[in-house]
Structures are given as structure tokens and as C-alpha cells.
PDB file of C-alpha atoms in Angstrom:
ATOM      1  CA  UNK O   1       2.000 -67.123  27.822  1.00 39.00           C
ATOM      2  CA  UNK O   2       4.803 -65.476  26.341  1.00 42.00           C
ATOM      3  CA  UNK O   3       4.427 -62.010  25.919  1.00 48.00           C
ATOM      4  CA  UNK O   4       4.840 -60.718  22.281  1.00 52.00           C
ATOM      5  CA  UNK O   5       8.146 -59.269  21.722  1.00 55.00           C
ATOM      6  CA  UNK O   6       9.671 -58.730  18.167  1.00 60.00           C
ATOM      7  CA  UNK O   7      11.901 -62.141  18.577  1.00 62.00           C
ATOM      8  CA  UNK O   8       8.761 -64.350  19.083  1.00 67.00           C
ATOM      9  CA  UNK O   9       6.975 -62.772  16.331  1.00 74.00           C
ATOM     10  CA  UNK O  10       9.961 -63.729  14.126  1.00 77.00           C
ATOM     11  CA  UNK O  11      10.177 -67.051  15.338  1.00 85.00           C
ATOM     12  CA  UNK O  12       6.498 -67.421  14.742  1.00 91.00           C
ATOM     13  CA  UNK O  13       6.528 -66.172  11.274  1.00 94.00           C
ATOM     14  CA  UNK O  14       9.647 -68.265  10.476  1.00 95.00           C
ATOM     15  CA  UNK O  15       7.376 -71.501  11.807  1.00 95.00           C
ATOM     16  CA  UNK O  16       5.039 -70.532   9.745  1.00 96.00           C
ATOM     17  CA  UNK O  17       6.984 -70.273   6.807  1.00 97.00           C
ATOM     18  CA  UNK O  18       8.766 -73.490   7.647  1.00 97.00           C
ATOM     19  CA  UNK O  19       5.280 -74.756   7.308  1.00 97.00           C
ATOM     20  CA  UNK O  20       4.153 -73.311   4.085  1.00 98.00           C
ATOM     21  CA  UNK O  21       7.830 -74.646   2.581  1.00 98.00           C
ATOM     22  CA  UNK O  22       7.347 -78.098   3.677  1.00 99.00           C
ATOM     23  CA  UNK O  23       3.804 -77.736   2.275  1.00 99.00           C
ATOM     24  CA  UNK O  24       4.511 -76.357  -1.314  1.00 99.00           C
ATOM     25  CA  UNK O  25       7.502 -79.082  -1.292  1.00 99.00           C
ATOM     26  CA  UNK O  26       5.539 -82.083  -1.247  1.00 99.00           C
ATOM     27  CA  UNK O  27       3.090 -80.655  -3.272  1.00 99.00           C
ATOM     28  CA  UNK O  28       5.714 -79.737  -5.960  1.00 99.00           C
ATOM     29  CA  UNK O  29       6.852 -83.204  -5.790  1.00 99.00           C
ATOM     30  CA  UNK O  30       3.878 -84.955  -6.908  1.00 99.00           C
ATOM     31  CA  UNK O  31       3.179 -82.296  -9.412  1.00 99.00           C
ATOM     32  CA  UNK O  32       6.562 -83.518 -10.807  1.00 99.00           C
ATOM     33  CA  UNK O  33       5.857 -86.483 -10.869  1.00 99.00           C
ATOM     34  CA  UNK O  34       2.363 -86.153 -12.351  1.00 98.00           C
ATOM     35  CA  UNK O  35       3.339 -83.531 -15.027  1.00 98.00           C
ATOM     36  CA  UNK O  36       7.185 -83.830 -15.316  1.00 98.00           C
ATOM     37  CA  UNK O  37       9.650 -80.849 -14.647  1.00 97.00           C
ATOM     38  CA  UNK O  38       9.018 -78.596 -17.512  1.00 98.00           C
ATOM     39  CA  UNK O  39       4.628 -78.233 -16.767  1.00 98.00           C
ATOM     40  CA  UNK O  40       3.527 -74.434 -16.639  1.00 99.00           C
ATOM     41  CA  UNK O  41       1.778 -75.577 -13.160  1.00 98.00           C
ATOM     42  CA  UNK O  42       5.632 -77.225 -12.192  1.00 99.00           C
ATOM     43  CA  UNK O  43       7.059 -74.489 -12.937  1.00 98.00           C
ATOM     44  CA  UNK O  44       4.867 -71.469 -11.656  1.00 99.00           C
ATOM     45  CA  UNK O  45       4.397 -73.750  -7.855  1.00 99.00           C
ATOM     46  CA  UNK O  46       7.920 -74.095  -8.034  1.00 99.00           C
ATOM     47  CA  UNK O  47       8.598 -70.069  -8.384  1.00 99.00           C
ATOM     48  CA  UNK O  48       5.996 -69.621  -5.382  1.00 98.00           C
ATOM     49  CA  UNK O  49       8.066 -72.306  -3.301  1.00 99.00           C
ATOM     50  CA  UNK O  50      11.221 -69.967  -3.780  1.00 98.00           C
ATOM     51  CA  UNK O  51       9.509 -67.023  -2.718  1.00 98.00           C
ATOM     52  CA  UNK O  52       8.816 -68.524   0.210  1.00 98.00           C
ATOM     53  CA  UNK O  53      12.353 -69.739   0.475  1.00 98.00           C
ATOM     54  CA  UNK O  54      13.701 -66.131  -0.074  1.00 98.00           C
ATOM     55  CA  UNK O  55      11.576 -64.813   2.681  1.00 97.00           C
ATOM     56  CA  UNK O  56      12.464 -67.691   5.317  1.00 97.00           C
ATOM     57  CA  UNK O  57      16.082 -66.877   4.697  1.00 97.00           C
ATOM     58  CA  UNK O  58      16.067 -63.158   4.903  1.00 96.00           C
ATOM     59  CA  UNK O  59      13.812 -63.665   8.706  1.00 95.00           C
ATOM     60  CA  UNK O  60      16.247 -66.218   9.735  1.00 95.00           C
ATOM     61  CA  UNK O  61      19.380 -63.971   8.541  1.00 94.00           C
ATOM     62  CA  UNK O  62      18.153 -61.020  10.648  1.00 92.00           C
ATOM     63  CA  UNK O  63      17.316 -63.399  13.161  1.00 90.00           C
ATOM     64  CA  UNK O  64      20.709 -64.377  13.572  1.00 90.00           C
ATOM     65  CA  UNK O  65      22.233 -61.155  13.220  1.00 90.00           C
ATOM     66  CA  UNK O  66      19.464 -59.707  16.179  1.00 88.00           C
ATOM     67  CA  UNK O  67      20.513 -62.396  18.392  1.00 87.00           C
ATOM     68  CA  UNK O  68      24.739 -61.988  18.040  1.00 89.00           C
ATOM     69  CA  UNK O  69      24.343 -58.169  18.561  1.00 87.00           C
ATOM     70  CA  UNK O  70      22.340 -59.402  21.931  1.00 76.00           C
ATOM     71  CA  UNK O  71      18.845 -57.977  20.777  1.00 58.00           C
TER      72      UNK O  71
END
């Protein structure tokens, strides 16, 4: 087992959020399709999904900027 260094936790959490993307994704999709783009519930799953987005891009920006300055 890997021991638990601040890299691996990132990579975890960014699996994780990978996860919870692909997850809110489909589920936006059929809510689109069910309710049509402009839906209260369309819209406020679809502002969720972006957080998530946000947050998966900022870990995998430091992520890359940890591993060019050799961290």
C-alpha cells in the first residue's frame, strides 16, 4: 500500500471528482431530456455540475504545476 503523501491524496480526490462529474453528467442529461434546458431542476444540477468542474480543474492545475517544479 502506498503510503499517503500529498500527491496521492490529490490524485484520489481528483478520482473522486472525476467520478462525481461523470455522475452529475448523465444525470443532467436525462433531466434535459425529461424537462428541457430551461427547468429550475436543469438548471440548479447543472450549476452543481460546474462546481464540481471548477474544483477538478483547480486540483488538476496545482497538480500539474507540483509535478513540473519536481514536488
Amino acid at each position: 500500500m502506498l503510503p499517503c503523501t500529498r500527491r496521492t491524496a490529490a490524485s484520489s480526490t481528483i478520482a473522486v471528482l472525476a467520478g462525481i462529474i461523470d455522475e452529475l453528467t448523465g444525470k443532467l442529461h436525462e433531466r434535459v431530456k425529461e424537462n428541457g434546458l430551461s427547468h429550475p431542476s436543469v438548471l440548479a444540477l447543472s450549476q452543481e455540475l460546474d462546481t464540481y468542474i471548477v474544483q477538478y480543474q483547480i486540483l488538476l492545475g496545482e497538480k500539474k504545476r507540483a509535478a513540473r517544479s519536481g514536488r
